[in-house]
Amino acid sequence: MRTGIAELPLHTGKVPPWLLSRMHKLARIVVELIIDEYGPKGLLERISDPVYFQAINNLIGMDWDSSGSTTVTTAILKSVLDEADLGVKVAGGKGEKSRETPQELEKIAVHFGLDPEKYTRTSYLVAKVDSAAVQAGYQLYHHAFFLVEDGSWAVVQQAMKPSERVARRMHWYSGKVTDPVSEPYSGVAGVKEEFVLNTVALEASGFRRLAVDLVQEPPSRIESYLRQAEAILRGYQPILLYRPYEPVTLRNTLKRYAKLGFPRAERLGLEAARQAGVDSYSDLLAVRGVGPSTIRALALVAELVYETPPSWRDPLTHPVDPFKFAYAVGGKDGVPFPVDKKTYDELVSILNALLDRKIYTKRVLKQIAILTRNWNPPPEEKRPT
C-alpha cells in the first residue's frame, strides 16, 4: 500500500451532486464501522494517519491524488458526524469555514461538557504552527478540528503553494502531541521540499529558547540586525558582524531566507510579545501579530548573530498514497476508471445489509479483506488526475 506518490495537485471544479450524495452514504457506513470496532478515539487515530485518510478519500470515489481529497473528504466526514450521534464532531473546513472554527468548537465543547477555551486555544496554536512556525512557501487555507466527547482531538489542515500548484496536508492527533512546538505531527503528506524553515523540529530547541529571549529586547534592536543582513545580501561586506561565516555561506543562507520572503519584524507583534512577557515558544506563537515574517526575522537573527539556527529539515513524513483503494468505486476524474453509479449503489446496499446484521459484519468483512490483502494495482494505471 505504501508505494507511489500523491503530489496533491491543486484542482478546480466541484464534485457532481450525484456523486456527493453517494460519498456521504458510503462514508457514513465506513465511519460507523470504524467507531463500532475501535471507538471514537480510534476514528481520530486513523484520520490523523495521512495514508489511512487518503484511503478513505479513494474509497469514496474522490480523485486519488488531488488537493480536493482533503477538502471534500473532510467536508463529508463533518456532515456525517454532524447528523449522527457517534461521540465525534468536527469544526472548521475550507476557506471561510476555517475562520468559523472557534465559534463551532465552542458549541461542540459545550455540547460535550468540555472547556471551550482550551480547544479554541489549541486550534489557534495548531494553525499558527503550520502558518508561521513551519514555512515552505505554502499558504494555509483549510483547518478542520475533530473533537471527541472525552476531550481527545485531531486536526487535518492543508496549505497550498499556488506558484507550483501543489498542496501539503498536515495531521495532528492529541494522543501523539507531547509538546505542540516540538515534533508535533502525526504525519505530513505532500511533495518533499529542498528546504523548510522548521522551528518545531527537535533540533531547533535552542532556537525556540533564544526566540523567547529575543522578544524581550526592544524591536529596534532586531530591526537593526535585519538591516545589516539585507545590506549583506545586496553585496556589502560585514566588518564585525557575522564573522563565523564565510562570505559564500553567508549569502547562501540569506538567499534561503529571501526565497521565503525576506523577513520584516512586525513591530506591533514584537511589542505585544514583549509586553506580555512570554516565557515559552508556544506563548510567543499565540501572540496576535506575531506572524510568518516575524518568525523568519527571529530565525535569521538567531542564526547569523547568535549562531543558534532553526532547522531546515522538511517535516514531510508521507510522500505516499494508497492507490489500490481507488478501485473500490473508481475516481471522480476517471482514474483508474470512471465511477459507476450502479456499482456504487450496490456497494452501499450490501454494506447497509451487513450493518443491519451486526453479528456477522466484522467476520464477513475480514474474510473479504483477505481476498485483496496481497493485491497491488498495475503501476501503469496510476495516472495523475
XYZ file of C-alpha atoms in Angstrom:
385
model
C 0.000 0.000 0.000
C 2.816 2.425 0.824
C 4.061 2.843 -2.727
C 3.637 5.621 -5.267
C 3.377 9.342 -4.777
C 0.311 11.574 -4.444
C 1.505 15.104 -5.121
C -1.834 16.698 -4.152
C -2.020 18.993 -7.219
C -4.421 21.921 -6.947
C -7.635 21.169 -8.836
C -10.588 23.347 -9.763
C -14.200 22.272 -10.173
C -16.741 20.587 -7.913
C -17.959 17.095 -7.138
C -21.226 16.431 -9.029
C -24.316 16.128 -6.762
C -24.989 12.510 -7.775
C -21.507 11.500 -6.581
C -21.549 13.710 -3.484
C -24.718 12.065 -2.167
C -23.225 8.599 -2.651
C -19.969 9.645 -0.981
C -21.988 10.710 2.047
C -23.774 7.346 2.277
C -20.598 5.287 1.938
C -18.594 7.498 4.313
C -21.287 7.160 6.971
C -21.094 3.370 6.765
C -17.280 3.424 6.966
C -17.327 5.805 9.950
C -19.886 3.686 11.792
C -17.844 0.539 11.177
C -14.630 2.186 12.431
C -16.283 3.591 15.561
C -18.083 0.312 16.253
C -14.782 -1.571 16.060
C -12.305 0.933 17.558
C -14.388 3.635 19.285
C -14.415 7.418 18.634
C -10.708 7.780 19.505
C -9.971 5.010 17.018
C -11.513 7.159 14.294
C -9.222 10.060 15.246
C -6.159 7.810 15.218
C -6.988 6.780 11.669
C -7.819 10.147 10.135
C -4.615 11.516 11.673
C -2.673 8.981 9.606
C -2.123 10.513 6.115
C -2.282 7.118 4.405
C -5.486 5.998 6.126
C -7.107 9.384 5.490
C -6.211 9.134 1.801
C -7.555 5.570 1.709
C -10.963 6.827 2.872
C -10.801 9.507 0.182
C -10.011 6.937 -2.504
C -12.645 4.532 -1.242
C -15.500 7.034 -1.596
C -14.511 7.949 -5.174
C -12.643 11.264 -4.917
C -9.577 11.871 -7.133
C -6.785 9.718 -5.736
C -4.105 12.431 -5.812
C -5.759 15.849 -5.761
C -5.771 18.615 -3.163
C -9.539 18.187 -3.107
C -9.045 14.856 -1.375
C -8.552 16.840 1.833
C -11.319 19.401 1.494
C -14.005 17.073 0.126
C -13.279 14.115 2.419
C -13.182 16.368 5.491
C -16.441 18.065 4.485
C -18.094 14.667 4.004
C -16.848 13.432 7.396
C -18.032 16.648 9.055
C -21.503 16.241 7.557
C -21.733 12.574 8.577
C -20.624 13.245 12.146
C -22.870 16.288 12.419
C -26.025 14.302 11.738
C -25.060 11.169 13.688
C -24.631 10.818 17.454
C -21.298 8.970 17.394
C -19.343 10.907 20.029
C -17.249 12.891 17.497
C -17.895 16.299 15.932
C -15.919 18.488 13.512
C -15.389 22.261 13.430
C -13.970 24.311 10.581
C -13.207 23.410 6.996
C -12.035 25.164 3.843
C -11.548 28.914 3.389
C -14.277 30.892 5.155
C -15.338 27.765 7.048
C -11.903 27.575 8.663
C -12.497 31.025 10.187
C -15.670 29.745 11.816
C -13.719 27.125 13.771
C -13.684 28.973 17.140
C -17.460 29.501 17.184
C -18.207 25.946 16.075
C -15.689 24.489 18.531
C -17.272 26.399 21.387
C -20.681 24.876 20.621
C -19.240 21.366 20.294
C -17.250 21.646 23.533
C -20.304 22.867 25.440
C -22.354 20.006 23.948
C -19.737 17.524 25.238
C -19.397 19.276 28.606
C -15.811 20.364 27.890
C -13.955 23.656 28.409
C -14.324 25.589 25.116
C -11.357 27.902 25.750
C -8.900 25.008 25.915
C -9.827 23.763 22.447
C -10.159 27.148 20.726
C -6.676 27.982 22.059
C -5.319 24.651 20.789
C -6.925 25.190 17.390
C -5.333 28.637 17.074
C -1.883 27.369 18.078
C -2.023 24.439 15.652
C -2.926 26.804 12.809
C -0.151 29.203 13.861
C 2.442 26.412 13.828
C 1.578 25.487 10.244
C 1.358 29.078 9.020
C 4.311 30.658 10.858
C 6.470 28.182 12.796
C 6.931 25.918 9.751
C 7.412 27.693 6.417
C 7.920 26.296 2.928
C 6.132 28.857 0.786
C 2.669 27.387 1.429
C -0.471 29.306 2.464
C -2.813 27.669 4.958
C -6.411 27.551 3.661
C -8.042 24.547 5.322
C -8.359 23.749 9.037
C -10.655 21.067 10.460
C -10.720 20.264 14.186
C -12.123 16.861 15.232
C -13.226 16.654 18.873
C -14.301 13.559 20.853
C -16.566 13.720 23.902
C -13.695 12.513 26.134
C -11.536 15.512 25.116
C -9.336 13.792 22.525
C -8.795 15.813 19.354
C -7.274 15.687 15.895
C -6.621 18.332 13.255
C -6.399 17.934 9.494
C -5.223 21.081 7.779
C -3.905 21.888 4.341
C -1.800 24.607 2.739
C -1.248 25.470 -0.920
C 1.646 26.748 -2.994
C -0.091 28.457 -5.935
C 3.165 29.091 -7.809
C 3.698 25.339 -8.229
C 0.013 24.315 -7.985
C 0.559 21.777 -5.213
C -0.770 21.367 -1.686
C 0.530 19.920 1.575
C -1.585 18.253 4.276
C -0.676 18.255 7.977
C -2.164 15.820 10.514
C -2.231 16.242 14.299
C -3.512 13.864 16.977
C -3.698 14.690 20.697
C -2.569 11.164 21.592
C 0.788 11.847 19.907
C 1.343 15.506 20.822
C 3.534 15.859 23.897
C 4.619 19.409 23.035
C 2.802 21.398 20.302
C 6.034 23.150 19.299
C 8.345 20.115 19.251
C 7.815 17.371 16.641
C 4.025 17.657 16.952
C 2.849 15.931 13.777
C 1.250 12.540 13.408
C 2.000 12.904 9.697
C 2.629 15.363 6.842
C 1.732 14.467 3.241
C 2.843 16.184 0.053
C 5.924 16.889 -2.064
C 9.305 16.951 -0.338
C 10.894 20.402 -0.440
C 14.606 21.190 -0.752
C 14.463 23.160 2.485
C 11.798 24.199 5.007
C 12.108 26.707 7.844
C 11.200 24.308 10.636
C 11.222 25.875 14.096
C 9.318 22.954 15.683
C 11.975 20.350 14.865
C 13.605 18.610 17.819
C 16.993 20.036 16.838
C 15.575 23.603 16.902
C 15.018 23.603 20.671
C 17.906 26.040 21.161
C 16.355 28.460 18.697
C 12.973 28.291 20.451
C 14.549 29.249 23.773
C 16.539 32.060 22.164
C 13.476 33.403 20.310
C 11.692 33.854 23.639
C 14.707 35.797 24.940
C 14.965 37.915 21.770
C 11.419 39.236 22.021
C 12.267 40.683 25.435
C 14.615 43.079 23.580
C 13.390 46.360 22.042
C 12.100 45.711 18.485
C 14.538 48.339 17.196
C 17.455 46.050 18.002
C 16.073 43.206 15.879
C 15.279 45.684 13.085
C 18.890 46.886 13.168
C 20.206 43.349 12.687
C 17.802 42.820 9.777
C 19.004 45.991 8.019
C 22.596 44.769 8.254
C 21.609 41.345 6.899
C 19.770 42.981 3.987
C 22.848 45.068 3.205
C 24.988 41.910 3.095
C 22.511 40.345 0.662
C 22.991 43.403 -1.593
C 26.750 42.839 -1.595
C 28.123 44.783 1.360
C 30.954 43.069 3.220
C 30.436 42.959 7.013
C 33.346 44.060 9.196
C 32.498 42.635 12.611
C 29.055 41.107 12.453
C 28.620 37.532 11.211
C 32.363 36.780 11.409
C 31.888 32.990 11.846
C 30.508 32.761 8.300
C 32.396 32.546 5.051
C 31.059 35.140 2.555
C 29.611 32.476 0.200
C 27.972 30.524 3.031
C 26.592 33.743 4.473
C 24.993 34.875 1.217
C 23.567 31.401 0.534
C 21.989 31.433 3.980
C 20.464 34.866 3.356
C 19.153 33.798 -0.047
C 17.369 30.869 1.609
C 15.510 33.308 3.861
C 14.873 35.643 0.958
C 13.272 32.825 -1.035
C 10.612 32.543 1.672
C 10.250 36.351 1.688
C 12.937 38.473 3.279
C 11.909 38.886 6.916
C 10.350 42.011 8.325
C 9.954 42.321 12.074
C 6.287 43.131 12.735
C 6.761 45.808 15.377
C 3.241 45.599 16.824
C 3.573 41.831 17.302
C 7.018 42.176 18.886
C 5.792 44.911 21.208
C 2.785 42.775 22.189
C 5.057 39.779 22.903
C 7.398 41.946 24.942
C 4.579 43.438 26.990
C 3.006 40.016 27.538
C 6.295 38.741 28.956
C 6.044 35.449 27.069
C 8.066 32.664 28.659
C 7.602 29.858 26.113
C 7.659 29.458 22.338
C 4.005 28.342 22.421
C 3.107 31.622 24.150
C 5.108 33.568 21.566
C 3.254 31.928 18.647
C -0.069 32.586 20.366
C 0.530 36.362 20.357
C -1.676 38.101 17.789
C 0.551 39.945 15.349
C 3.472 37.518 15.511
C 3.274 36.071 12.013
C 5.483 34.292 9.470
C 7.655 37.332 8.763
C 8.463 37.915 12.431
C 9.354 34.244 12.931
C 11.687 34.461 9.908
C 13.206 37.628 11.385
C 13.854 35.945 14.724
C 15.283 32.885 12.982
C 17.628 34.986 10.852
C 18.915 36.959 13.827
C 19.304 33.789 15.880
C 21.234 32.050 13.089
C 23.542 34.834 11.938
C 24.117 36.781 15.134
C 23.843 34.179 17.880
C 24.840 31.078 15.862
C 21.669 29.288 17.026
C 19.902 28.279 13.799
C 16.439 26.809 13.385
C 16.085 23.545 11.497
C 15.836 23.469 7.703
C 14.617 19.853 7.657
C 11.350 19.185 5.860
C 8.936 17.508 8.345
C 7.250 15.602 5.488
C 6.556 12.009 6.538
C 4.256 10.562 3.876
C 5.010 11.159 0.183
C 2.763 8.151 -0.473
C -0.765 7.199 -1.410
C -2.878 4.004 -1.108
C -3.958 3.971 -4.747
C -5.439 0.466 -4.522
C -8.474 1.809 -2.664
C -9.441 3.851 -5.726
C -10.521 0.544 -7.280
C -13.487 0.278 -4.903
C -15.793 2.525 -6.937
C -13.417 4.376 -9.303
C -12.393 8.033 -9.290
C -14.219 11.305 -9.988
C -11.842 12.166 -12.864
C -11.830 8.650 -14.309
C -8.678 7.194 -12.695
C -8.338 4.200 -12.502
C -11.828 4.134 -14.106
C -14.928 6.354 -14.026
C -17.277 5.993 -11.072
C -20.178 3.706 -11.983
C -23.450 4.632 -10.228
C -24.848 1.085 -10.298
C -21.714 -0.427 -8.709
C -21.610 2.353 -6.095
C -25.264 1.808 -5.143
C -24.785 -1.965 -4.922
C -21.788 -1.500 -2.589
C -23.768 0.817 -0.299
C -26.693 -1.599 -0.310
C -24.520 -4.587 0.604
C -22.740 -2.729 3.406
C -26.038 -1.454 4.809
C -27.349 -5.015 4.838
C -24.262 -6.120 6.752
C -24.713 -3.290 9.255
C -28.280 -4.471 9.872
C -26.831 -7.865 10.839
C -24.056 -6.612 13.108
C -23.290 -10.056 14.492
C -21.877 -11.063 11.095
C -20.395 -7.791 9.862
C -16.861 -7.999 11.267
C -16.367 -11.640 10.340
C -17.611 -11.168 6.773
C -15.558 -8.021 6.127
C -12.400 -9.615 7.499
C -12.853 -12.580 5.175
C -13.390 -10.257 2.204
C -10.278 -8.253 3.131
C -8.144 -11.389 2.784
C -9.010 -11.528 -0.928
C -7.255 -8.224 -1.703
C -4.604 -8.029 1.002
C -1.745 -9.018 -1.317
C -3.110 -7.421 -4.471
C -1.493 -4.306 -5.936
C -2.782 -2.370 -8.960
C -0.833 -2.258 -12.236
C 1.595 0.696 -11.955
C 0.715 1.955 -15.452
C -2.850 2.651 -14.309
C -1.665 5.132 -11.682
C -2.042 8.308 -13.736
C -2.112 11.898 -12.438
C -5.621 13.329 -12.435
